Amino acid sequence: MDTNKKIPVILDGDPGHDDAIAWVLAKACNEFDIKAITTVAGNQTLDKVTYNARRIAALLKIDIEVARGRKVPLLSDLIIAPNFHGESGLDGPELPEPNHEESELSAVEMMAKVLKESKEKVIIVATGPLSNVAALLLSHPELKEKIEIISIMGGGLRNGNWTPAAEFNILVDPEAAYTVFHSGLPLQMSSLDVTEKALVYPEEFDIIRNLNNPVAKVVAEWFDFFFIHVKSLGHKGATLHDPCAIMSLIHPEIFTIKDYYVDVELSGNYTRGTTVADYLGRTGNKPNCKCVVGLNRDKFVQLLIDACKQYEGWKI
Ligand code: BDR
Ligand code: CA
């Protein structure tokens, strides 16, 4: 990535602790110019995740109006994840109240506006169900050429986390995921294969806490909350799913990335919402996705700590 030029980016998510930490990374890095934050129902209801997104924007001093997106998936009923993220969708530390009104534009209108107005191609980082992104592609196919890449947290090449076969973000809106994976656009998928290895251990929460700046403190407390549930699943650290979608763009060198054809299962007694990657090369289809499947965990955590240091001296 050419680090001299800032790349316009749209952050689309359902915050959510790990979405929030992904946005902490996006704001801290020099590579991105955050043009929009858009929300989608997923971890919690649309009202709750939109309020969370506005509070995160205030915490990170991202000076834009958040645009709310789809309240429900394209075809199926909404599934939410209060067991992971709490009743608010972002339980744990206190956050500043929003300091901007919500945008009058919907998420799709906001994304379309950013794409239309941008001279350069725009990166979309999608860390929730793909409902907004699919709605954008279906309603504005003419804007596809303005998209540089869609970096997704979602799916699993060999397992799920919500059903044995399906990962949460894809399971919530499989038709949206299908639309995105069939869009022909450059895609990068940080699936459970990498994100369940992107572990941050409790002693590392404390390194972040002890950086002694207000954002790092909140990040450590998000870890504290998130880890309660993740630990009960047998993980030794907090699984940083969504931050992989940002980190794999800015530091691809610490990740293992493979080109595969990926499709989305829309039916099946047990497999709706499964991402199927043709890692054996049997379908005859050309790869449509960069699949992020592994990482150097120690470097990942160090880069996360470095990002949290960027907030030194901040006052909230
Ligand atoms: C994904 O589901 C959500 O709970 C997280 O925010 C992440 O995007 C992990 O399966
Ligand atoms: Ca998410």
Tab-separated table of C-alpha atoms and ligand atoms in Angstrom:
chain	number	residue	atom	x	y	z
A	1	MET	CA	0.000	0.000	0.000
A	2	ASP	CA	1.351	3.483	-0.933
A	3	THR	CA	1.624	5.141	2.468
A	4	ASN	CA	2.136	8.652	1.079
A	5	LYS	CA	-1.457	8.946	0.013
A	6	LYS	CA	-4.495	8.543	2.258
A	7	ILE	CA	-7.026	6.109	0.903
A	8	PRO	CA	-10.709	6.974	1.267
A	9	VAL	CA	-12.477	4.362	3.337
A	10	ILE	CA	-16.048	3.588	4.382
A	11	LEU	CA	-16.468	1.734	7.684
A	12	ASP	CA	-19.644	-0.338	7.659
A	13	GLY	CA	-20.369	-2.355	10.791
A	14	ASP	CA	-22.552	-3.368	13.717
A	15	PRO	CA	-20.563	-2.239	16.777
A	16	GLY	CA	-19.916	-4.477	18.709
A	17	HIS	CA	-16.652	-4.575	20.662
A	18	ASP	CA	-14.451	-5.874	17.874
A	19	ASP	CA	-15.987	-3.516	15.299
A	20	ALA	CA	-15.150	-0.693	17.685
A	21	ILE	CA	-11.533	-1.859	18.033
A	22	ALA	CA	-11.295	-2.156	14.241
A	23	TRP	CA	-12.320	1.491	14.022
A	24	VAL	CA	-9.734	2.425	16.676
A	25	LEU	CA	-7.128	0.921	14.312
A	26	ALA	CA	-8.582	2.644	11.251
A	27	LYS	CA	-8.470	6.026	12.935
A	28	ALA	CA	-4.947	5.510	14.315
A	29	CYS	CA	-3.329	4.495	11.048
A	30	ASN	CA	-1.967	7.043	8.618
A	31	GLU	CA	-3.188	5.187	5.578
A	32	PHE	CA	-6.917	5.876	5.767
A	33	ASP	CA	-9.159	8.871	5.335
A	34	ILE	CA	-12.436	7.817	6.980
A	35	LYS	CA	-15.162	9.198	4.696
A	36	ALA	CA	-18.197	7.508	6.242
A	37	ILE	CA	-19.380	5.322	9.070
A	38	THR	CA	-22.484	3.309	8.278
A	39	THR	CA	-24.337	0.888	10.506
A	40	VAL	CA	-26.154	-2.363	9.962
A	41	ALA	CA	-28.253	-4.493	12.286
A	42	GLY	CA	-26.331	-7.535	13.504
A	43	ASN	CA	-24.711	-7.731	16.913
A	44	GLN	CA	-27.681	-5.743	18.175
A	45	THR	CA	-30.675	-3.925	16.744
A	46	LEU	CA	-30.078	-1.086	14.324
A	47	ASP	CA	-31.031	1.550	16.917
A	48	LYS	CA	-28.493	0.213	19.378
A	49	VAL	CA	-25.564	-0.259	16.989
A	50	THR	CA	-26.190	3.173	15.465
A	51	TYR	CA	-26.075	4.805	18.890
A	52	ASN	CA	-22.893	2.839	19.616
A	53	ALA	CA	-21.321	3.943	16.349
A	54	ARG	CA	-22.062	7.576	17.157
A	55	ARG	CA	-20.505	7.180	20.622
A	56	ILE	CA	-17.421	5.531	19.108
A	57	ALA	CA	-17.132	8.374	16.593
A	58	ALA	CA	-17.219	10.838	19.508
A	59	LEU	CA	-14.579	8.834	21.421
A	60	LEU	CA	-12.282	8.700	18.390
A	61	LYS	CA	-12.998	12.290	17.319
A	62	ILE	CA	-14.131	11.110	13.895
A	63	ASP	CA	-15.858	14.235	12.764
A	64	ILE	CA	-18.673	12.843	10.627
A	65	GLU	CA	-22.361	12.022	10.811
A	66	VAL	CA	-23.050	8.313	11.120
A	67	ALA	CA	-25.562	6.951	8.591
A	68	ARG	CA	-27.929	4.180	9.633
A	69	GLY	CA	-28.389	1.258	7.313
A	70	ARG	CA	-30.577	-1.790	7.050
A	71	LYS	CA	-32.714	-2.723	10.000
A	72	VAL	CA	-33.165	-6.263	8.742
A	73	PRO	CA	-31.332	-8.613	6.379
A	74	LEU	CA	-32.367	-8.735	2.701
A	75	LEU	CA	-34.597	-11.788	3.081
A	76	SER	CA	-34.233	-13.445	6.462
A	77	ASP	CA	-35.163	-12.479	10.006
A	78	LEU	CA	-32.549	-10.678	12.059
A	79	ILE	CA	-30.358	-12.651	14.471
A	80	ILE	CA	-28.593	-10.647	17.207
A	81	ALA	CA	-25.693	-11.520	19.516
A	82	PRO	CA	-26.358	-10.150	23.033
A	83	ASN	CA	-24.465	-13.100	24.528
A	84	PHE	CA	-21.231	-11.717	22.987
A	85	HIS	CA	-21.789	-7.990	23.124
A	86	GLY	CA	-24.357	-7.414	25.870
A	87	GLU	CA	-27.769	-5.764	25.864
A	88	SER	CA	-26.412	-2.475	24.534
A	89	GLY	CA	-24.321	-4.218	21.880
A	90	LEU	CA	-21.284	-2.563	23.433
A	91	ASP	CA	-21.451	-3.300	27.148
A	92	GLY	CA	-18.524	-2.400	29.396
A	93	PRO	CA	-16.847	1.003	29.731
A	94	GLU	CA	-18.651	4.313	29.742
A	95	LEU	CA	-18.396	6.192	26.478
A	96	PRO	CA	-18.883	9.844	25.583
A	97	GLU	CA	-22.324	10.736	24.278
A	98	PRO	CA	-22.612	11.379	20.513
A	99	ASN	CA	-21.482	14.845	19.467
A	100	HIS	CA	-23.038	14.754	15.994
A	101	GLU	CA	-26.583	14.265	14.806
A	102	GLU	CA	-27.265	11.175	12.810
A	103	SER	CA	-27.017	11.688	9.057
A	104	GLU	CA	-30.240	12.295	7.162
A	105	LEU	CA	-28.884	9.951	4.512
A	106	SER	CA	-29.332	6.221	4.758
A	107	ALA	CA	-26.220	4.055	4.756
A	108	VAL	CA	-26.677	3.224	1.081
A	109	GLU	CA	-27.222	6.891	0.166
A	110	MET	CA	-24.139	7.845	2.174
A	111	MET	CA	-21.976	5.162	0.570
A	112	ALA	CA	-23.214	6.173	-2.889
A	113	LYS	CA	-22.453	9.841	-2.165
A	114	VAL	CA	-18.910	9.058	-1.003
A	115	LEU	CA	-18.269	6.869	-4.041
A	116	LYS	CA	-19.702	9.425	-6.487
A	117	GLU	CA	-17.739	12.307	-5.012
A	118	SER	CA	-14.433	10.524	-4.598
A	119	LYS	CA	-11.763	11.044	-7.245
A	120	GLU	CA	-9.976	7.932	-6.061
A	121	LYS	CA	-11.339	4.466	-5.606
A	122	VAL	CA	-12.723	3.809	-2.136
A	123	ILE	CA	-12.151	0.868	0.223
A	124	ILE	CA	-15.200	-0.523	2.019
A	125	VAL	CA	-14.449	-2.315	5.285
A	126	ALA	CA	-17.477	-4.402	6.235
A	127	THR	CA	-17.400	-5.844	9.733
A	128	GLY	CA	-21.057	-6.758	10.114
A	129	PRO	CA	-23.650	-8.569	8.006
A	130	LEU	CA	-23.299	-7.534	4.361
A	131	SER	CA	-26.864	-6.172	4.019
A	132	ASN	CA	-25.882	-2.550	3.301
A	133	VAL	CA	-23.068	-3.434	0.941
A	134	ALA	CA	-25.308	-5.770	-1.066
A	135	ALA	CA	-28.075	-3.148	-1.171
A	136	LEU	CA	-25.537	-0.634	-2.479
A	137	LEU	CA	-24.294	-2.968	-5.216
A	138	LEU	CA	-27.842	-3.861	-6.268
A	139	SER	CA	-29.102	-0.285	-6.339
A	140	HIS	CA	-25.972	1.423	-7.738
A	141	PRO	CA	-24.184	-1.026	-10.036
A	142	GLU	CA	-22.710	1.971	-11.879
A	143	LEU	CA	-20.661	2.807	-8.769
A	144	LYS	CA	-18.931	-0.557	-8.575
A	145	GLU	CA	-16.012	0.808	-10.563
A	146	LYS	CA	-15.377	3.301	-7.752
A	147	ILE	CA	-14.732	0.522	-5.216
A	148	GLU	CA	-11.089	-0.442	-4.739
A	149	ILE	CA	-11.760	-3.505	-2.599
A	150	ILE	CA	-14.272	-4.721	-0.034
A	151	SER	CA	-12.514	-6.037	3.055
A	152	ILE	CA	-14.888	-8.332	4.897
A	153	MET	CA	-14.816	-9.939	8.297
A	154	GLY	CA	-16.910	-12.991	7.804
A	155	GLY	CA	-17.123	-16.625	6.985
A	156	GLY	CA	-14.954	-19.586	7.734
A	157	LEU	CA	-13.232	-21.899	5.309
A	158	ARG	CA	-13.479	-24.895	7.583
A	159	ASN	CA	-15.870	-24.051	10.407
A	160	GLY	CA	-18.521	-21.718	11.759
A	161	ASN	CA	-19.079	-20.029	15.085
A	162	TRP	CA	-22.853	-19.549	15.161
A	163	THR	CA	-23.771	-22.860	13.619
A	164	PRO	CA	-21.207	-25.623	13.137
A	165	ALA	CA	-20.921	-24.521	9.521
A	166	ALA	CA	-21.647	-20.782	9.465
A	167	GLU	CA	-20.016	-17.671	10.864
A	168	PHE	CA	-22.283	-14.994	12.381
A	169	ASN	CA	-21.942	-12.138	9.856
A	170	ILE	CA	-22.599	-14.373	6.858
A	171	LEU	CA	-25.328	-16.349	8.609
A	172	VAL	CA	-27.282	-13.201	9.487
A	173	ASP	CA	-27.626	-12.250	5.819
A	174	PRO	CA	-26.550	-15.037	3.463
A	175	GLU	CA	-28.309	-13.501	0.440
A	176	ALA	CA	-26.367	-10.276	0.959
A	177	ALA	CA	-23.113	-12.221	1.236
A	178	TYR	CA	-24.007	-14.156	-1.924
A	179	THR	CA	-24.562	-10.858	-3.763
A	180	VAL	CA	-21.185	-9.531	-2.640
A	181	PHE	CA	-19.253	-12.717	-3.453
A	182	HIS	CA	-20.850	-12.747	-6.930
A	183	SER	CA	-20.212	-9.038	-7.562
A	184	GLY	CA	-16.967	-9.479	-9.453
A	185	LEU	CA	-15.359	-6.851	-7.226
A	186	PRO	CA	-11.993	-7.356	-5.501
A	187	LEU	CA	-12.731	-8.950	-2.136
A	188	GLN	CA	-10.624	-9.734	0.898
A	189	MET	CA	-12.136	-12.026	3.502
A	190	SER	CA	-10.806	-12.247	7.040
A	191	SER	CA	-12.566	-15.424	8.073
A	192	LEU	CA	-12.578	-17.339	11.343
A	193	ASP	CA	-9.509	-19.175	10.021
A	194	VAL	CA	-7.464	-16.096	10.827
A	195	THR	CA	-9.626	-14.236	13.329
A	196	GLU	CA	-9.741	-17.094	15.832
A	197	LYS	CA	-5.922	-16.983	15.784
A	198	ALA	CA	-5.914	-13.195	16.310
A	199	LEU	CA	-5.966	-13.658	20.054
A	200	VAL	CA	-5.098	-10.999	22.589
A	201	TYR	CA	-4.255	-12.434	26.007
A	202	PRO	CA	-5.372	-10.944	29.347
A	203	GLU	CA	-1.811	-9.855	30.236
A	204	GLU	CA	-1.814	-7.905	26.958
A	205	PHE	CA	-5.100	-6.184	27.903
A	206	ASP	CA	-3.083	-4.781	30.809
A	207	ILE	CA	-0.247	-3.549	28.586
A	208	ILE	CA	-2.891	-1.604	26.639
A	209	ARG	CA	-4.619	-0.431	29.837
A	210	ASN	CA	-1.306	0.829	31.213
A	211	LEU	CA	-0.635	2.992	28.173
A	212	ASN	CA	-2.679	5.383	30.200
A	213	ASN	CA	-4.582	7.217	27.531
A	214	PRO	CA	-8.382	7.409	27.404
A	215	VAL	CA	-8.858	5.409	24.203
A	216	ALA	CA	-6.440	2.642	25.259
A	217	LYS	CA	-8.257	2.413	28.596
A	218	VAL	CA	-11.613	1.952	26.842
A	219	VAL	CA	-10.081	-0.654	24.487
A	220	ALA	CA	-8.763	-2.629	27.489
A	221	GLU	CA	-12.193	-2.507	29.120
A	222	TRP	CA	-13.849	-3.666	25.908
A	223	PHE	CA	-11.443	-6.610	26.001
A	224	ASP	CA	-12.387	-7.312	29.619
A	225	PHE	CA	-16.055	-7.533	28.669
A	226	PHE	CA	-15.665	-9.382	25.383
A	227	PHE	CA	-13.331	-11.960	26.915
A	228	ILE	CA	-15.928	-13.101	29.463
A	229	HIS	CA	-17.964	-14.812	26.758
A	230	VAL	CA	-15.085	-15.782	24.482
A	231	LYS	CA	-13.302	-17.487	27.406
A	232	SER	CA	-16.375	-19.606	28.064
A	233	LEU	CA	-15.982	-20.954	24.509
A	234	GLY	CA	-12.474	-22.162	25.355
A	235	HIS	CA	-10.399	-19.380	23.791
A	236	LYS	CA	-7.278	-18.325	25.722
A	237	GLY	CA	-7.578	-14.720	24.611
A	238	ALA	CA	-10.035	-12.266	23.087
A	239	THR	CA	-10.662	-13.149	19.441
A	240	LEU	CA	-10.133	-9.965	17.482
A	241	HIS	CA	-12.312	-10.757	14.501
A	242	ASP	CA	-13.112	-7.388	12.955
A	243	PRO	CA	-9.699	-5.724	13.430
A	244	CYS	CA	-8.295	-8.314	10.993
A	245	ALA	CA	-10.328	-6.677	8.208
A	246	ILE	CA	-8.398	-3.435	8.799
A	247	MET	CA	-5.005	-4.837	9.780
A	248	SER	CA	-4.838	-7.183	6.769
A	249	LEU	CA	-5.160	-4.128	4.504
A	250	ILE	CA	-2.512	-2.013	6.199
A	251	HIS	CA	-0.082	-4.805	7.147
A	252	PRO	CA	-0.647	-7.661	4.670
A	253	GLU	CA	2.942	-8.794	5.327
A	254	ILE	CA	2.001	-10.254	8.719
A	255	PHE	CA	-0.849	-12.341	7.257
A	256	THR	CA	-1.100	-15.466	5.119
A	257	ILE	CA	-3.412	-14.672	2.225
A	258	LYS	CA	-4.579	-17.167	-0.425
A	259	ASP	CA	-6.608	-16.600	-3.593
A	260	TYR	CA	-9.635	-18.891	-3.716
A	261	TYR	CA	-13.050	-19.058	-5.302
A	262	VAL	CA	-15.561	-18.565	-2.472
A	263	ASP	CA	-19.311	-19.063	-2.676
A	264	VAL	CA	-22.098	-18.834	-0.119
A	265	GLU	CA	-24.488	-21.655	0.706
A	266	LEU	CA	-28.086	-20.369	0.729
A	267	SER	CA	-29.865	-23.570	1.654
A	268	GLY	CA	-29.143	-26.890	3.338
A	269	ASN	CA	-30.438	-28.316	6.597
A	270	TYR	CA	-27.243	-27.430	8.411
A	271	THR	CA	-25.259	-25.262	6.042
A	272	ARG	CA	-27.194	-22.053	5.274
A	273	GLY	CA	-24.728	-19.165	5.510
A	274	THR	CA	-21.630	-21.296	5.058
A	275	THR	CA	-18.798	-19.889	2.949
A	276	VAL	CA	-17.369	-22.616	0.756
A	277	ALA	CA	-13.842	-22.010	-0.511
A	278	ASP	CA	-12.582	-24.046	-3.414
A	279	TYR	CA	-9.158	-24.596	-1.881
A	280	LEU	CA	-8.809	-27.816	-3.868
A	281	GLY	CA	-9.394	-25.967	-7.141
A	282	ARG	CA	-12.133	-28.383	-8.219
A	283	THR	CA	-14.923	-26.057	-9.361
A	284	GLY	CA	-13.124	-24.609	-12.355
A	285	ASN	CA	-14.105	-21.131	-11.159
A	286	LYS	CA	-11.444	-18.444	-11.032
A	287	PRO	CA	-10.573	-17.114	-7.550
A	288	ASN	CA	-12.900	-14.264	-6.550
A	289	CYS	CA	-11.474	-13.537	-3.121
A	290	LYS	CA	-8.276	-12.997	-1.193
A	291	CYS	CA	-8.744	-15.258	1.805
A	292	VAL	CA	-6.852	-14.228	4.916
A	293	VAL	CA	-6.143	-17.502	6.679
A	294	GLY	CA	-3.238	-16.974	9.073
A	295	LEU	CA	-1.184	-14.326	10.849
A	296	ASN	CA	1.849	-13.621	12.985
A	297	ARG	CA	-0.005	-13.122	16.269
A	298	ASP	CA	2.834	-11.415	18.150
A	299	LYS	CA	3.309	-8.814	15.421
A	300	PHE	CA	-0.444	-8.298	15.227
A	301	VAL	CA	-0.659	-7.571	18.954
A	302	GLN	CA	2.375	-5.273	18.803
A	303	LEU	CA	0.765	-3.289	15.960
A	304	LEU	CA	-2.442	-3.064	17.976
A	305	ILE	CA	-0.525	-1.732	20.981
A	306	ASP	CA	1.296	0.758	18.711
A	307	ALA	CA	-2.077	1.919	17.347
A	308	CYS	CA	-3.384	2.457	20.886
A	309	LYS	CA	-0.283	4.554	21.651
A	310	GLN	CA	-1.370	6.994	18.935
A	311	TYR	CA	-4.033	8.295	21.326
A	312	GLU	CA	-1.481	9.500	23.874
A	313	GLY	CA	-2.315	12.918	25.271
A	314	TRP	CA	-5.948	12.731	24.151
A	315	LYS	CA	-8.657	14.201	26.319
A	316	ILE	CA	-12.264	13.069	26.073
B	1	BDR	C1	-18.365	-11.446	13.943
B	1	BDR	O1	-19.619	-11.476	14.607
B	1	BDR	C2	-19.743	-10.392	15.502
B	1	BDR	O2	-20.181	-10.839	16.759
B	1	BDR	C3	-18.395	-9.734	15.583
B	1	BDR	O3	-18.540	-8.318	15.694
B	1	BDR	C4	-17.719	-10.121	14.292
B	1	BDR	O4	-17.991	-9.188	13.270
B	1	BDR	C5	-17.566	-12.666	14.348
B	1	BDR	O5	-18.219	-13.832	13.941
B	2	CA	CA	-18.953	-7.018	13.719
